[in-house]
Short mmCIF file of C-alpha atoms in Angstrom, two decimals:
data_model
loop_
_atom_site.label_atom_id
_atom_site.label_comp_id
_atom_site.label_asym_id
_atom_site.label_seq_id
_atom_site.Cartn_x
_atom_site.Cartn_y
_atom_site.Cartn_z
CA MET A 84 0.01 -0.07 0.01
CA SER A 85 2.85 2.39 0.76
CA PHE A 86 4.36 1.70 -2.61
CA LEU A 87 1.09 2.52 -4.38
CA ARG A 88 0.79 5.74 -2.32
CA THR A 89 4.30 6.71 -3.25
CA LEU A 90 3.37 6.19 -6.98
CA GLU A 91 0.32 8.23 -6.47
CA THR A 92 2.29 11.11 -4.89
CA ALA A 93 4.76 11.02 -7.64
CA ARG A 94 2.02 11.13 -10.19
CA ARG A 95 0.42 14.20 -8.66
CA SER A 96 3.76 15.92 -8.00
CA ARG A 97 4.60 18.92 -10.29
CA PHE A 98 8.04 17.51 -10.84
CA ALA A 99 7.04 14.09 -11.89
CA ALA A 100 5.99 15.22 -15.49
CA PRO A 101 9.23 17.20 -16.16
CA VAL A 102 11.48 14.44 -14.69
CA ALA A 103 9.60 11.74 -16.74
CA LEU A 104 9.96 13.94 -19.89
CA LEU A 105 13.74 14.47 -19.37
CA LEU A 106 14.19 10.80 -18.68
CA GLY A 107 12.37 9.96 -21.79
CA LEU A 108 14.38 12.42 -23.87
CA ALA A 109 17.57 10.88 -22.30
CA VAL A 110 16.45 7.39 -23.26
CA LEU A 111 15.55 8.50 -26.73
CA LEU A 112 18.85 10.27 -27.24
CA THR A 113 20.84 7.24 -26.04
CA ASN A 114 18.80 4.98 -28.26
CA GLU A 115 19.30 7.24 -31.21
CA ILE A 116 22.95 7.45 -30.75
CA GLY A 117 23.35 3.71 -30.61
CA HIS A 118 21.05 3.29 -33.56
CA GLU A 119 22.98 5.63 -35.77
CA ARG A 120 26.24 4.02 -34.78
CA ALA A 121 24.86 0.56 -35.39
CA ARG A 122 23.37 1.74 -38.77
CA SER A 123 26.77 3.18 -39.66
CA VAL A 124 28.62 -0.10 -38.62
CA ILE A 125 26.00 -2.22 -40.59
CA ALA A 126 26.25 -0.06 -43.79
CA SER A 127 30.06 -0.45 -43.64
CA ARG A 128 29.78 -4.19 -43.16
CA GLU A 129 27.37 -4.48 -46.14
CA ALA A 130 29.72 -2.48 -48.28
CA LEU A 131 32.58 -4.83 -47.24
CA LEU A 132 30.46 -7.95 -47.98
CA GLU A 133 29.52 -6.40 -51.33
CA ALA A 134 33.12 -5.80 -52.17
CA ARG A 135 34.09 -9.43 -51.40
CA VAL A 136 31.08 -10.66 -53.45
CA GLU A 137 32.21 -8.44 -56.38
CA VAL A 138 35.79 -9.85 -56.24
CA SER A 139 34.38 -13.39 -56.29
CA THR A 140 32.25 -12.41 -59.20
CA LEU A 141 35.32 -11.14 -61.12
CA MET A 142 37.20 -14.45 -60.48
CA ARG A 143 34.18 -16.34 -61.88
CA GLU A 144 34.05 -14.23 -65.01
CA VAL A 145 37.82 -14.61 -65.60
CA ILE A 146 37.39 -18.36 -65.20
CA ALA A 147 34.50 -18.34 -67.55
CA ALA A 148 36.65 -16.45 -70.09
CA GLU A 149 39.34 -18.79 -69.68
CA SER A 150 37.00 -21.73 -70.23
CA GLY A 151 35.45 -20.20 -73.26
CA GLN A 152 38.71 -19.55 -74.88
CA ARG A 153 39.86 -23.22 -74.37
CA GLY A 154 36.64 -24.33 -75.82
CA TYR A 155 37.12 -22.21 -78.83
CA LEU A 156 40.74 -23.17 -79.31
CA LEU A 157 39.66 -26.93 -79.02
CA THR A 158 36.93 -26.82 -81.38
CA GLY A 159 37.42 -23.79 -83.64
CA ARG A 160 33.72 -23.38 -83.90
CA PRO A 161 32.34 -19.82 -83.73
CA GLU A 162 29.60 -20.61 -81.19
CA TYR A 163 32.23 -21.57 -78.79
CA LYS A 164 33.76 -18.13 -79.06
CA GLU A 165 30.61 -16.42 -77.84
CA PRO A 166 30.98 -17.44 -74.21
CA TYR A 167 34.53 -16.15 -74.14
CA THR A 168 33.56 -12.78 -75.80
CA ARG A 169 30.69 -12.37 -73.34
CA ALA A 170 32.79 -13.27 -70.31
CA ALA A 171 35.55 -10.84 -71.44
CA ALA A 172 32.93 -7.96 -71.59
CA GLN A 173 31.74 -8.92 -68.18
CA VAL A 174 35.37 -8.87 -66.79
CA GLN A 175 35.83 -5.28 -68.00
CA ALA A 176 32.44 -4.17 -66.50
CA GLN A 177 33.34 -5.98 -63.25
CA LEU A 178 36.79 -4.21 -63.08
CA ALA A 179 34.96 -0.84 -63.39
CA ARG A 180 32.44 -1.89 -60.63
CA LEU A 181 35.24 -2.86 -58.32
CA ALA A 182 37.00 0.54 -58.99
CA GLN A 183 33.76 2.35 -58.05
CA ILE A 184 33.24 0.25 -54.86
CA TYR A 185 36.75 0.64 -53.58
CA SER A 186 36.91 4.35 -54.33
CA ALA A 187 35.38 4.76 -50.86
CA TRP A 188 38.50 3.18 -49.35
CA PRO A 189 41.62 5.13 -50.62
CA ASP A 190 43.90 2.83 -48.52
CA ARG A 191 42.87 -0.08 -50.77
CA SER A 192 43.59 1.52 -54.04
CA ALA A 193 47.03 -0.41 -54.36
CA ASP A 194 45.21 -3.73 -53.99
CA VAL A 195 42.47 -2.82 -56.47
CA ARG A 196 45.16 -1.62 -58.91
CA LYS A 197 47.19 -4.81 -58.58
CA LEU A 198 44.10 -6.94 -59.08
CA ASP A 199 43.11 -4.71 -62.11
CA GLU A 200 46.61 -5.18 -63.58
CA LEU A 201 46.69 -8.86 -63.10
CA THR A 202 43.30 -9.30 -64.53
CA ARG A 203 43.86 -7.19 -67.63
CA GLN A 204 47.26 -9.05 -68.22
CA ARG A 205 45.37 -12.31 -68.13
CA MET A 206 42.69 -11.12 -70.47
CA SER A 207 45.32 -9.76 -72.89
CA GLU A 208 46.95 -13.29 -72.92
CA LEU A 209 43.68 -14.90 -73.67
CA ASP A 210 42.88 -12.25 -76.34
CA THR A 211 46.31 -12.77 -77.90
CA THR A 212 45.89 -16.44 -78.24
CA VAL A 213 42.44 -16.11 -79.66
CA THR A 214 43.66 -13.51 -82.31
CA MET A 215 46.56 -15.70 -83.33
CA PHE A 216 44.21 -18.62 -83.70
CA ASP A 217 41.76 -16.48 -85.74
CA ASN A 218 44.60 -15.25 -87.95
CA LYS A 219 45.79 -18.91 -88.68
CA ALA A 220 49.19 -17.38 -89.58
CA SER A 221 51.13 -19.87 -87.35
CA GLU A 222 50.72 -22.33 -84.67
CA GLY A 223 52.25 -19.91 -82.06
CA TRP A 224 49.02 -19.82 -80.17
CA ARG A 225 49.48 -23.52 -79.25
CA ASP A 226 52.91 -22.63 -77.64
CA VAL A 227 51.42 -19.71 -75.81
CA VAL A 228 48.63 -22.02 -74.36
CA LEU A 229 51.27 -24.78 -73.39
CA THR A 230 53.42 -22.31 -71.37
CA ASP A 231 52.86 -21.68 -67.61
CA ILE A 232 52.52 -17.92 -68.15
CA GLY A 233 48.63 -18.19 -67.91
CA ARG A 234 48.80 -20.53 -65.02
CA GLU A 235 51.09 -18.22 -63.10
CA THR A 236 48.98 -15.18 -63.82
CA MET A 237 45.73 -16.97 -62.66
CA LEU A 238 47.58 -18.11 -59.58
CA ALA A 239 48.60 -14.42 -58.94
CA ILE A 240 45.02 -13.32 -59.45
CA GLU A 241 43.68 -15.91 -57.12
CA GLY A 242 46.32 -14.95 -54.49
CA GLN A 243 45.49 -11.35 -54.87
CA ALA A 244 41.70 -12.06 -54.54
CA ARG A 245 42.35 -14.21 -51.41
CA ASN A 246 44.46 -11.40 -49.96
CA MET A 247 41.70 -8.95 -50.44
CA ALA A 248 39.22 -11.32 -49.07
CA ARG A 249 41.24 -11.77 -45.96
CA VAL A 250 41.38 -7.96 -45.57
CA GLU A 251 37.57 -7.65 -45.94
CA THR A 252 37.08 -10.49 -43.53
CA ALA A 253 39.26 -8.88 -40.95
CA ARG A 254 37.42 -5.52 -41.42
CA ILE A 255 34.13 -7.30 -41.22
CA ASP A 256 35.32 -9.00 -37.91
CA GLU A 257 36.26 -5.50 -36.65
CA SER A 258 32.90 -4.06 -37.54
CA ARG A 259 31.28 -6.98 -35.80
CA GLU A 260 33.26 -6.18 -32.61
CA LEU A 261 32.43 -2.49 -33.03
CA LEU A 262 28.70 -3.39 -33.52
CA THR A 263 28.91 -5.59 -30.34
CA GLU A 264 30.42 -2.63 -28.36
CA THR A 265 27.76 -0.20 -29.69
CA LEU A 266 24.97 -2.50 -28.63
CA LEU A 267 26.61 -3.08 -25.38
CA PHE A 268 26.97 0.76 -24.86
CA SER A 269 23.35 1.22 -25.82
CA ARG A 270 22.26 -1.51 -23.44
CA ILE A 271 24.23 -0.19 -20.55
CA GLY A 272 22.94 3.44 -21.08
CA ILE A 273 19.48 2.53 -21.50
CA ALA A 274 19.65 0.11 -18.49
CA ALA A 275 20.90 3.02 -16.32
CA LEU A 276 18.35 5.31 -17.48
CA VAL A 277 15.60 2.58 -16.82
CA VAL A 278 16.77 2.27 -13.43
CA LEU A 279 16.44 5.97 -12.84
CA SER A 280 13.10 6.21 -14.58
CA LEU A 281 11.50 3.13 -12.83
CA ALA A 282 8.68 5.06 -11.47
CA ALA A 283 7.82 6.61 -14.79
CA LEU A 284 8.01 3.28 -16.70
CA LEU A 285 5.73 1.77 -14.17
CA LEU A 286 3.12 4.42 -15.11
CA TYR A 287 3.41 3.22 -18.71
CA ALA A 288 3.23 -0.46 -18.10
CA ARG A 289 0.32 -0.84 -20.49
CA GLN A 290 2.44 0.59 -23.26
CA ALA A 291 5.29 -1.77 -22.44
CA ARG A 292 3.04 -4.71 -22.58
CA ARG A 293 2.00 -3.59 -26.09
CA PHE A 294 5.60 -3.46 -27.03
CA ASP A 295 6.06 -7.01 -25.75
CA ASP A 296 3.21 -8.15 -27.90
CA GLU A 297 4.65 -6.51 -30.96
CA ARG A 298 8.05 -8.24 -30.14
CA VAL A 299 6.32 -11.68 -29.86
CA GLU A 300 4.55 -11.05 -33.17
CA ARG A 301 7.84 -10.03 -34.90
CA ALA A 302 9.60 -13.12 -33.59
CA ALA A 303 6.75 -15.30 -34.92
CA GLN A 304 7.01 -13.59 -38.29
CA LEU A 305 10.82 -14.05 -38.31
CA ARG A 306 10.39 -17.75 -37.46
CA PHE A 307 7.78 -18.05 -40.25
CA GLU A 308 10.14 -16.24 -42.74
CA ARG A 309 13.08 -18.57 -41.65
CA ASP A 310 11.12 -21.70 -42.32
CA ARG A 311 9.95 -20.38 -45.63
CA LEU A 312 13.54 -19.49 -46.67
CA GLU A 313 14.68 -22.95 -45.55
CA VAL A 314 12.15 -24.61 -47.73
CA GLU A 315 13.16 -22.42 -50.56
CA VAL A 316 16.81 -23.33 -50.10
CA GLU A 317 15.95 -27.00 -50.17
CA ARG A 318 13.96 -26.46 -53.36
CA ARG A 319 16.69 -24.64 -55.17
CA THR A 320 19.25 -27.19 -53.99
CA ARG A 321 17.21 -29.94 -55.55
CA ASP A 322 16.87 -27.94 -58.75
CA ILE A 323 20.71 -27.28 -58.88
CA THR A 324 21.37 -31.04 -58.29
CA GLN A 325 18.93 -32.03 -61.03
CA ILE A 326 20.67 -29.50 -63.42
CA ALA A 327 24.09 -30.86 -62.54
CA LYS A 328 23.01 -34.48 -63.07
CA HIS A 329 21.55 -33.36 -66.49
CA LEU A 330 24.76 -31.73 -67.41
CA GLN A 331 26.75 -34.94 -66.38
CA THR A 332 24.47 -37.04 -68.58
CA ALA A 333 24.69 -34.55 -71.45
CA ARG A 334 28.52 -34.62 -71.19
CA GLU A 335 28.55 -38.44 -71.41
CA ASP A 336 26.16 -38.39 -74.30
CA GLU A 337 28.31 -35.80 -76.02
CA ARG A 338 31.35 -38.04 -75.50
CA SER A 339 29.40 -40.96 -76.99
CA SER A 340 28.41 -38.92 -79.98
CA LEU A 341 31.94 -37.61 -80.57
CA ALA A 342 33.35 -41.11 -80.25
CA ARG A 343 30.83 -42.48 -82.82
CA GLU A 344 31.81 -39.64 -85.15
CA LEU A 345 35.43 -40.24 -84.81
CA HIS A 346 34.94 -44.00 -85.36
CA ASP A 347 32.71 -43.57 -88.46
CA GLU A 348 34.18 -40.50 -90.12
CA LEU A 349 37.84 -40.40 -89.08
CA GLY A 350 38.15 -44.25 -89.10
CA GLY A 351 36.70 -44.47 -92.58
CA LEU A 352 39.13 -41.77 -93.79
CA LEU A 353 42.17 -43.49 -92.34
CA THR A 354 41.13 -46.93 -93.46
CA ALA A 355 40.67 -45.67 -97.11
CA ALA A 356 43.95 -43.92 -97.02
CA LYS A 357 45.70 -47.10 -95.78
CA LEU A 358 44.01 -49.06 -98.62
CA ASP A 359 45.13 -46.60 -101.16
CA VAL A 360 48.66 -46.75 -99.93
CA ALA A 361 48.53 -50.58 -100.12
CA ARG A 362 47.41 -50.43 -103.78
CA MET A 363 50.11 -47.93 -104.60
CA ARG A 364 52.75 -50.03 -102.84
CA SER A 365 51.81 -53.15 -104.91
CA ARG A 366 52.43 -51.12 -108.08
CA LEU A 367 55.84 -49.63 -106.85
CA THR A 368 57.80 -52.98 -106.83
CA GLY A 369 60.46 -51.58 -109.09
CA ALA A 370 60.62 -48.10 -107.50
CA PRO A 371 63.89 -46.70 -105.95
CA PRO A 372 64.59 -47.72 -102.32
CA GLU A 373 63.95 -44.28 -100.97
CA VAL A 374 60.41 -44.31 -102.43
CA LEU A 375 59.67 -47.65 -100.76
CA GLU A 376 61.25 -46.31 -97.55
CA ARG A 377 58.98 -43.26 -97.60
CA MET A 378 55.98 -45.53 -98.50
CA MET A 379 56.73 -47.74 -95.41
CA HIS A 380 57.01 -44.58 -93.32
CA LEU A 381 53.58 -43.53 -94.56
CA VAL A 382 52.03 -46.86 -93.64
CA LYS A 383 53.58 -46.70 -90.11
CA THR A 384 52.17 -43.11 -89.73
CA LEU A 385 48.71 -44.30 -90.81
CA ASP A 386 48.78 -47.14 -88.28
CA GLU A 387 49.85 -44.80 -85.56
CA GLY A 388 46.93 -42.45 -86.50
CA ILE A 389 44.59 -45.34 -86.39
CA ALA A 390 45.91 -46.34 -82.97
CA LEU A 391 45.52 -42.84 -81.66
CA LYS A 392 42.02 -42.57 -83.03
CA ARG A 393 41.08 -45.86 -81.20
CA ARG A 394 42.64 -44.60 -77.97
CA ILE A 395 40.80 -41.35 -78.08
CA ILE A 396 37.46 -43.11 -78.71
CA GLU A 397 38.15 -45.53 -75.82
CA ASP A 398 38.88 -42.62 -73.49
CA LEU A 399 35.64 -40.88 -74.61
CA ARG A 400 33.41 -43.75 -74.32
CA PRO A 401 34.97 -47.20 -73.49
CA SER A 402 33.40 -49.68 -75.98
CA SER A 403 34.69 -52.59 -73.82
CA LEU A 404 32.19 -51.41 -71.16
CA ASN A 405 29.28 -52.22 -73.37
CA ASN A 406 30.68 -55.07 -75.24
CA LEU A 407 32.63 -57.00 -72.72
CA GLY A 408 31.24 -55.92 -69.25
CA LEU A 409 32.47 -53.98 -66.39
CA LYS A 410 35.13 -56.45 -65.09
CA ALA A 411 36.79 -56.84 -68.46
CA ALA A 412 36.65 -53.05 -69.17
CA LEU A 413 38.35 -52.29 -65.83
CA GLU A 414 40.92 -54.87 -66.44
CA ILE A 415 41.79 -53.41 -69.87
CA LEU A 416 41.77 -49.89 -68.39
CA CYS A 417 44.23 -50.95 -65.62
CA THR A 418 46.50 -52.79 -68.10
CA GLU A 419 46.72 -49.86 -70.46
CA PHE A 420 47.29 -47.53 -67.63
CA ALA A 421 50.14 -49.59 -66.24
CA GLU A 422 51.77 -49.79 -69.74
CA ARG A 423 51.46 -45.99 -70.31
CA SER A 424 52.56 -44.90 -66.78
CA GLU A 425 54.91 -47.74 -65.90
CA ILE A 426 52.95 -48.01 -62.58
CA GLU A 427 52.22 -51.54 -61.17
CA VAL A 428 48.45 -52.04 -61.04
CA ARG A 429 47.07 -54.96 -59.12
CA THR A 430 43.39 -55.88 -59.62
CA ASP A 431 40.83 -57.78 -57.65
CA ILE A 432 37.60 -57.27 -59.71
CA GLU A 433 34.31 -59.14 -59.58
CA GLU A 434 31.66 -58.94 -62.13
CA LEU A 435 28.57 -57.30 -60.47
CA PRO A 436 25.00 -56.89 -61.82
CA LEU A 437 25.11 -53.10 -61.99
CA ASP A 438 23.01 -51.10 -64.46
CA ASP A 439 24.61 -49.03 -67.30
CA ALA A 440 24.71 -45.87 -65.20
CA GLY A 441 26.31 -47.73 -62.26
CA LYS A 442 28.96 -49.32 -64.48
CA LEU A 443 29.79 -45.94 -66.04
CA THR A 444 30.04 -44.44 -62.52
CA VAL A 445 32.50 -47.20 -61.42
CA TYR A 446 34.57 -46.89 -64.55
CA ARG A 447 34.91 -43.10 -64.40
CA LEU A 448 35.65 -43.34 -60.62
CA VAL A 449 38.52 -45.83 -61.29
CA GLN A 450 39.72 -43.88 -64.37
CA GLU A 451 39.74 -40.58 -62.39
CA ALA A 452 41.57 -42.22 -59.44
CA LEU A 453 44.25 -43.76 -61.68
CA THR A 454 44.79 -40.33 -63.48
CA ASN A 455 45.25 -38.75 -60.00
CA ALA A 456 47.81 -41.42 -58.93
CA ALA A 457 49.83 -40.82 -62.01
CA LYS A 458 49.69 -36.90 -62.08
CA TYR A 459 49.86 -36.02 -58.40
CA ALA A 460 50.63 -39.08 -56.22
CA SER A 461 54.00 -40.18 -57.56
CA ALA A 462 52.88 -43.65 -56.85
CA SER A 463 54.72 -46.86 -57.75
CA THR A 464 51.81 -49.34 -56.99
CA VAL A 465 48.10 -48.95 -57.26
CA ASP A 466 45.53 -51.60 -56.04
CA VAL A 467 42.01 -51.66 -57.57
CA SER A 468 39.15 -53.79 -56.21
CA LEU A 469 35.47 -54.30 -56.87
CA SER A 470 33.36 -56.67 -54.78
CA GLU A 471 29.88 -57.12 -53.46
CA HIS A 472 28.88 -56.80 -49.84
CA GLY A 473 25.38 -56.70 -48.46
CA GLY A 474 23.78 -55.53 -51.66
CA TRP A 475 26.46 -52.91 -52.29
CA ALA A 476 29.08 -52.73 -54.87
CA MET A 477 32.33 -51.81 -52.98
CA ILE A 478 35.02 -50.02 -54.96
CA ALA A 479 38.46 -49.26 -53.67
CA VAL A 480 41.53 -47.59 -55.17
CA ARG A 481 44.71 -47.44 -53.09
CA ASP A 482 48.14 -46.04 -54.06
CA ASP A 483 51.41 -45.79 -52.19
CA GLY A 484 52.08 -42.26 -53.33
CA ILE A 485 52.89 -39.20 -51.40
CA GLY A 486 49.43 -38.57 -50.16
CA PHE A 487 47.70 -35.24 -49.17
CA ASP A 488 45.61 -33.60 -46.59
CA PRO A 489 42.02 -33.93 -47.68
CA ALA A 490 40.87 -31.16 -45.32
CA ALA A 491 43.32 -28.70 -47.09
CA ALA A 492 42.54 -29.90 -50.66
CA ARG A 493 42.09 -27.00 -53.04
CA ALA A 494 38.59 -25.69 -53.84
CA ALA A 495 39.55 -26.02 -57.60
CA ALA A 496 40.07 -29.86 -57.12
CA HIS A 497 37.11 -30.59 -59.38
CA GLY A 498 38.16 -34.15 -60.04
CA LEU A 499 37.43 -35.24 -56.39
CA ALA A 500 34.36 -33.11 -56.44
CA GLY A 501 33.17 -34.86 -59.73
CA MET A 502 33.81 -38.19 -58.27
CA ARG A 503 31.85 -37.50 -55.22
CA PHE A 504 28.96 -36.18 -57.18
CA ARG A 505 28.91 -39.10 -59.48
CA VAL A 506 28.69 -41.53 -56.58
CA GLN A 507 26.08 -39.47 -54.67
CA SER A 508 23.96 -39.10 -57.97
CA SER A 509 23.78 -43.01 -58.05
CA HIS A 510 22.58 -42.90 -54.24
CA GLY A 511 26.05 -44.11 -53.14
CA GLN A 512 28.77 -42.79 -50.76
CA LEU A 513 32.43 -41.91 -51.30
CA LYS A 514 35.29 -41.51 -48.85
CA ILE A 515 38.77 -40.32 -49.28
CA LYS A 516 41.43 -41.27 -46.81
CA SER A 517 45.03 -39.86 -47.27
CA LYS A 518 47.88 -38.48 -45.34
CA HIS A 519 51.20 -37.05 -46.34
CA GLY A 520 53.72 -39.86 -46.99
CA HIS A 521 51.11 -42.64 -46.52
CA GLY A 522 49.41 -42.76 -49.85
CA THR A 523 45.72 -42.27 -50.69
CA THR A 524 42.75 -44.55 -50.50
CA ILE A 525 39.48 -43.83 -52.22
CA THR A 526 36.56 -46.07 -51.39
CA ALA A 527 33.01 -45.92 -52.64
CA ARG A 528 29.90 -48.03 -52.44
CA LEU A 529 26.85 -48.18 -54.87
CA PRO A 530 23.55 -49.90 -54.21
CA LEU A 531 23.00 -52.83 -56.69
CA PRO A 532 19.75 -52.44 -58.71
CA ASP A 533 17.70 -54.53 -56.15
CA HIS A 534 18.72 -52.35 -53.38
CA VAL A 535 18.53 -48.79 -54.85
CA GLN A 536 15.24 -48.09 -53.15
CA ASP A 537 16.54 -49.05 -49.75
CA ALA A 538 19.51 -46.60 -50.36
CA VAL A 539 16.96 -43.83 -51.20
CA ASP A 540 14.76 -44.53 -48.22
CA SER A 541 17.76 -44.57 -45.85
CA THR A 542 18.85 -41.11 -47.24
CA ARG A 543 15.31 -39.77 -46.72
CA ASP A 544 15.28 -41.17 -43.10
CA VAL A 545 18.55 -39.41 -42.24
CA ALA A 546 17.21 -36.08 -43.79
CA THR A 547 14.13 -36.44 -41.67
CA LEU A 548 16.03 -36.95 -38.43
CA LEU A 549 18.55 -34.24 -39.00
CA GLY A 550 16.19 -31.65 -40.50
CA PRO A 551 16.49 -29.70 -43.64
CA SER A 552 19.32 -27.32 -42.45
CA SER A 553 21.58 -30.18 -41.28
CA PHE A 554 21.27 -32.68 -44.09
CA PRO A 555 24.50 -32.61 -46.41
CA ARG A 556 23.79 -31.41 -49.72
CA PRO A 557 25.61 -32.84 -52.78
CA PRO A 558 28.27 -30.72 -54.35
CA ALA A 559 27.38 -28.33 -57.15
CA ASN A 560 30.67 -28.36 -58.96
CA VAL A 561 31.07 -31.21 -61.25
CA GLY A 562 33.99 -32.16 -63.53
#
């Protein structure tokens, strides 16, 4: 009762209203100062995030230009040049965009200028090779492509982009700390004023309750929006996965088509040329020895061309996989790899009842693993095994090479990402175990046709238990 009487006295006092007004103004001023500081920090943070995103976009466009240039050089078809031209224009626009963004930070002008110089240098190298290729004056463009100049420039660009990203990340962390300090200052100031203005705030309890109701409503709206965005992310992830699977299938179809064209067109030309040479050779029995020697050299060259054509076709689409089965195709692959690389390959392969997609997945997995062992592992022995266990096809490729740290693998290691996506697309699992100096082991398992539905149901059960935000999504980068 005494407390209520005190409140009533304060309410009737002529000083209560001015004091409440001053305290209210103080609270408002403190809140506005904190708000302005927080808004300034958030704006700075958003600008830093935008700068980092724009640098990443520039890197993507440079890589797209490089890919388009290579496609044009490999095919010589004008439609392959369009992606390069479009990406080159985007690179120029992106450089202007970066210059505009970083103009707000004069201390970063040196970094932007260096990235601009490296990028323009790389685009100049790409444009030079394309120009030389278009002029057809010489084969000098091939020598330029085969040098390490472009690779060194790209590494320099990537390094500069990473350095700039580190600086932006450090500044973002600083802005986060500043924002925390600002919020803490606001909280402390407001809390002190709240303590001083307790009597006035008690008189406005009804208003406070209304504010609480609004806060609860906003929290409910945020939860609803978060759930909606989570569903949208899952939907888009599924769409991207389907697109990636389609691109993978389209690439294999393109390989098959190219292999057929090489077999039918180029094979026919080489065979006809060899028959013509045989006819000419039968009529040159009395020719000088040097003519016969050149004729023998021509026959040998045609035989080498036919062998090269056959090897390219097998790399594009192994005919042994369809004609002889997975076991024979893998044994042929391992034997030819051992002959080319002089690496001992030991095999323990069983014939399993996989469908065509599963056979191709296993074949490409082993092919990529052998290629990595020859290019990067410096291995002397590779073991390849394929067996059945509990309705699963178990694949393992082990080498005794130098190994690597899987956690520190480069983001651009698309071979490993491609293997993982192939296996996951077939409802399988892939694991990579490696350590410096202890070799590398790549193991994978694929469900046999009778157990595919069980594998799909198992994946759905895991996704349901973990929730949409915790379920591991397949990689988006393939190849």
